[in-house]
Tab-separated table of C-alpha atoms in Angstrom:
chain	number	residue	atom	x	y	z
A	620	MET	CA	73.865	-0.076	139.955
A	621	THR	CA	73.654	-3.839	139.632
A	622	SER	CA	72.602	-5.444	136.359
A	623	SER	CA	69.307	-6.323	138.039
A	624	GLY	CA	68.848	-2.690	139.036
A	625	ARG	CA	69.615	-1.528	135.514
A	626	LEU	CA	67.169	-4.001	134.003
A	627	ALA	CA	64.463	-2.967	136.460
A	628	ALA	CA	65.032	0.695	135.625
A	629	LEU	CA	64.973	-0.052	131.892
A	630	SER	CA	61.729	-1.978	132.322
A	631	VAL	CA	60.080	1.013	134.018
A	632	VAL	CA	61.407	3.403	131.355
A	633	VAL	CA	59.997	1.199	128.568
A	634	ALA	CA	56.600	0.851	130.282
A	635	ILE	CA	56.135	4.521	131.182
A	636	GLY	CA	57.734	5.561	127.916
A	637	ALA	CA	55.203	3.527	125.947
A	638	VAL	CA	52.296	5.262	127.692
A	639	ALA	CA	53.841	8.695	127.148
A	640	ALA	CA	54.748	7.941	123.539
A	641	TYR	CA	51.254	6.733	122.642
A	642	VAL	CA	49.607	9.789	124.213
A	643	LEU	CA	52.074	12.380	122.915
A	644	LEU	CA	52.526	10.941	119.418
A	645	LEU	CA	48.882	10.353	118.486
A	646	ARG	CA	49.271	12.832	115.623
A	647	VAL	CA	51.769	10.432	114.016
A	648	ALA	CA	49.839	8.010	111.778
A	649	VAL	CA	51.931	4.920	112.484
A	650	VAL	CA	51.401	5.381	116.249
A	651	ARG	CA	47.653	6.041	116.213
A	652	ASN	CA	46.960	3.314	113.649
A	653	HIS	CA	48.718	0.649	115.709
A	654	PRO	CA	47.613	0.806	119.352
A	655	GLU	CA	48.759	-2.816	119.761
A	656	GLY	CA	52.251	-1.252	119.830
A	657	TYR	CA	51.773	-0.241	123.456
A	658	VAL	CA	50.844	-3.820	124.374
A	659	VAL	CA	54.063	-5.043	122.702
A	660	ALA	CA	56.037	-2.442	124.675
A	661	PHE	CA	54.408	-3.577	127.934
A	662	ALA	CA	55.328	-7.189	127.091
A	663	LEU	CA	58.935	-6.119	126.522
A	664	ALA	CA	58.952	-4.238	129.846
A	665	THR	CA	57.592	-7.332	131.586
A	666	ALA	CA	60.287	-9.520	130.049
A	667	LEU	CA	62.988	-7.070	131.195
A	668	ALA	CA	61.534	-6.997	134.696
A	669	ALA	CA	61.358	-10.813	134.838
A	670	LEU	CA	65.035	-10.891	133.880
A	671	ALA	CA	65.748	-8.336	136.607
A	672	VAL	CA	63.997	-10.553	139.185
A	673	ALA	CA	65.968	-13.584	138.005
A	674	ARG	CA	69.260	-11.695	138.423
A	675	ALA	CA	68.444	-10.009	141.724
A	676	ARG	CA	70.830	-10.832	144.572
A	677	ALA	CA	70.712	-8.500	147.566
A	678	ARG	CA	68.164	-5.691	146.970
A	679	ARG	CA	65.225	-7.379	145.275
A	680	TRP	CA	62.427	-4.855	145.627
A	681	PRO	CA	63.236	-2.709	142.545
A	682	ALA	CA	62.990	-5.768	140.305
A	683	TRP	CA	59.717	-6.908	141.876
A	684	LEU	CA	58.299	-3.398	141.661
A	685	ALA	CA	59.205	-3.213	137.989
A	686	LEU	CA	57.629	-6.621	137.393
A	687	GLY	CA	54.472	-5.573	139.207
A	688	LEU	CA	54.149	-2.347	137.218
A	689	SER	CA	54.909	-3.807	133.800
A	690	SER	CA	52.711	-6.893	134.192
A	691	LEU	CA	49.835	-4.757	135.454
A	692	LEU	CA	50.144	-2.494	132.403
A	693	LEU	CA	50.433	-5.558	130.149
A	694	VAL	CA	47.239	-7.118	131.473
A	695	ALA	CA	45.292	-3.829	131.540
A	696	GLY	CA	46.599	-2.693	128.159
A	697	GLY	CA	46.084	-6.066	126.536
A	698	TRP	CA	42.556	-6.304	127.933
A	699	PHE	CA	41.713	-2.797	126.748
A	700	ASN	CA	43.150	-3.118	123.252
A	701	PHE	CA	42.125	-6.692	122.437
A	702	VAL	CA	38.798	-6.883	124.286
A	703	VAL	CA	37.275	-3.545	125.300
A	704	ALA	CA	38.226	-1.582	122.171
A	705	GLN	CA	37.104	-4.268	119.732
A	706	VAL	CA	34.167	-3.307	117.510
A	707	PRO	CA	32.289	-6.246	115.949
A	708	VAL	CA	32.386	-6.496	112.160
A	709	THR	CA	28.791	-6.847	110.965
A	710	PRO	CA	27.181	-6.014	107.605
A	711	THR	CA	26.496	-2.355	106.892
A	712	ALA	CA	24.282	-0.542	104.384
A	713	LEU	CA	27.410	0.968	102.813
A	714	ARG	CA	28.334	-0.096	99.265
A	715	VAL	CA	30.767	1.715	97.006
A	716	GLY	CA	28.810	2.863	93.964
A	717	GLU	CA	25.438	3.010	95.747
A	718	ARG	CA	23.584	5.733	97.602
A	719	PRO	CA	23.338	5.205	101.362
A	720	PRO	CA	19.987	5.653	103.155
A	721	ASP	CA	18.828	9.262	103.288
A	722	PHE	CA	18.241	10.842	106.692
A	723	THR	CA	17.177	14.079	108.395
A	724	LEU	CA	18.588	14.916	111.809
A	725	PRO	CA	18.535	18.008	114.025
A	726	ASP	CA	21.929	19.634	114.399
A	727	ALA	CA	23.121	20.908	117.773
A	728	THR	CA	21.119	24.154	117.339
A	729	GLY	CA	17.980	22.240	116.331
A	730	ARG	CA	18.094	23.046	112.597
A	731	PRO	CA	17.330	20.002	110.435
A	732	VAL	CA	20.118	18.698	108.240
A	733	SER	CA	19.458	16.154	105.438
A	734	LEU	CA	21.705	14.246	103.090
A	735	GLU	CA	19.269	15.304	100.322
A	736	ASP	CA	20.267	18.968	100.867
A	737	TYR	CA	23.715	18.261	99.419
A	738	ARG	CA	22.739	16.103	96.450
A	739	GLY	CA	23.773	17.713	93.182
A	740	LYS	CA	25.647	20.406	95.109
A	741	LYS	CA	28.586	19.207	97.179
A	742	PRO	CA	30.489	16.060	98.116
A	743	VAL	CA	29.738	14.883	101.658
A	744	VAL	CA	31.906	13.266	104.323
A	745	LEU	CA	29.854	11.429	106.971
A	746	VAL	CA	31.586	10.693	110.254
A	747	PHE	CA	29.913	8.432	112.811
A	748	TYR	CA	31.451	9.035	116.213
A	749	ARG	CA	31.436	6.496	118.985
A	750	GLY	CA	29.557	8.215	121.795
A	751	TYR	CA	26.624	7.888	124.149
A	752	TRP	CA	24.102	10.032	126.018
B	310	MET	CA	24.136	19.217	125.712
B	311	SER	CA	24.533	22.991	126.084
B	312	GLU	CA	28.229	22.576	125.299
B	313	LEU	CA	27.281	20.785	122.102
B	314	GLN	CA	24.837	23.572	121.258
B	315	GLY	CA	27.547	26.149	121.804
B	316	LEU	CA	29.861	24.174	119.563
B	317	GLY	CA	27.118	23.749	116.970
B	318	ALA	CA	26.563	27.486	116.836
B	319	LYS	CA	30.234	27.933	115.979
B	320	LEU	CA	30.307	25.326	113.226
B	321	SER	CA	30.068	26.694	109.711
B	322	GLU	CA	27.960	25.215	106.917
B	323	ALA	CA	30.929	23.069	105.951
B	324	GLU	CA	30.754	21.085	109.160
B	325	ARG	CA	27.425	20.231	110.748
B	326	ALA	CA	26.944	17.693	113.487
B	327	GLY	CA	23.624	15.846	113.390
B	328	VAL	CA	22.370	14.541	116.723
B	329	ASP	CA	21.377	10.910	116.223
B	330	ARG	CA	20.038	10.546	119.726
B	331	ASP	CA	18.228	7.206	119.443
B	332	LEU	CA	20.739	5.830	116.917
B	333	ALA	CA	17.998	5.622	114.251
B	334	VAL	CA	20.403	6.666	111.497
B	335	ALA	CA	23.228	4.468	112.755
B	336	ARG	CA	20.793	1.522	112.784
B	337	ARG	CA	19.628	2.183	109.238
B	338	TYR	CA	23.265	2.210	108.161
B	339	GLY	CA	24.082	-0.995	110.043
B	340	LEU	CA	26.546	0.949	112.168
B	341	VAL	CA	25.426	0.069	115.691
B	342	HIS	CA	27.698	-1.691	118.181
B	343	ALA	CA	25.052	-3.413	120.296
B	344	GLY	CA	25.895	-3.153	123.978
B	345	GLY	CA	29.250	-1.593	123.182
B	346	GLY	CA	28.982	1.330	125.575
B	347	PRO	CA	30.508	1.357	129.051
B	348	ASP	CA	27.099	0.731	130.666
B	349	GLY	CA	26.039	-1.782	128.037
B	350	GLN	CA	24.167	0.793	125.963
B	351	ASP	CA	24.209	0.681	122.153
B	352	VAL	CA	26.792	2.982	120.607
B	353	PRO	CA	27.653	3.778	116.971
B	354	ARG	CA	30.504	1.942	115.273
B	355	PRO	CA	33.093	4.561	114.326
B	356	ALA	CA	32.865	5.040	110.573
B	357	THR	CA	33.749	7.569	107.883
B	358	VAL	CA	31.980	7.721	104.503
B	359	VAL	CA	32.829	9.862	101.458
B	360	LEU	CA	29.925	10.633	99.095
B	361	ASP	CA	30.290	12.362	95.739
B	362	ARG	CA	28.045	15.190	94.509
B	363	ASP	CA	25.406	12.655	93.404
B	364	GLY	CA	25.223	11.238	96.909
B	365	VAL	CA	26.926	7.981	95.885
B	366	VAL	CA	29.382	6.235	98.213
B	367	ARG	CA	32.914	6.460	96.811
B	368	TRP	CA	34.939	5.409	99.893
B	369	PHE	CA	34.223	4.314	103.426
B	370	SER	CA	36.041	2.969	106.456
B	371	VAL	CA	34.483	1.171	109.433
B	372	SER	CA	36.762	0.663	112.401
B	373	ARG	CA	37.439	-2.734	114.038
B	374	ASN	CA	39.102	-1.087	117.051
B	375	PHE	CA	37.659	2.137	118.387
B	376	GLN	CA	41.104	3.548	119.135
B	377	VAL	CA	41.806	3.580	115.404
B	378	ARG	CA	40.097	6.245	113.292
B	379	PRO	CA	40.553	6.451	109.530
B	380	ASP	CA	43.688	8.374	108.610
B	381	PRO	CA	42.773	11.959	107.641
B	382	ASP	CA	45.180	11.597	104.710
B	383	ASP	CA	43.148	8.638	103.429
B	384	VAL	CA	39.920	10.635	103.716
B	385	LEU	CA	41.457	13.651	101.956
B	386	ARG	CA	42.802	11.428	99.198
B	387	ALA	CA	39.326	9.925	98.694
B	388	VAL	CA	37.730	13.389	98.562
B	389	ARG	CA	40.352	14.745	96.146
B	390	ALA	CA	39.814	11.742	93.856
B	391	LEU	CA	36.159	12.659	93.334
């Protein structure tokens, strides 16, 4: 394989590997806490592919294919992580040392659940999930 | 919705999911991402709050990137410190 071919192959391995690694290693804290890592990997894959294109002599299509794939993932991944996934930071009613607003909500079976029910009895962990109906 | 009801029936007292359909609770907490949903609808900002037995906030985490949830180890540490 030519050096261009090797670089193109490496670029594809890095790009696909980054996707696989992020998905398969989500249980590892350092992976799930740093999604920007996949954007960095896509940038590296793009750089490798650009180098492959620069060095291509006879058979150019593997290098161009690698460049197309890696730059597409870089743009899509960068857009997703730095634009779509961003949540605005605005003031909340949460203050350490204060009680948050009380509430009563139906659970999935329709039974009411209130924060008040737990006061004086048990600690509570509230989790707000991003979701929509 | 029926899937959620089936799941709710399986959840024990230790874990109960409240259905905040119109985001009234999220709004009261200041935890709404206005227009953040895929169709421009309001969605909650992902957040985790630890309250002690008196109902007082001892720890909380509000995400800046919805791919990142608070580390379960951090939540456990906050609960164990109560």
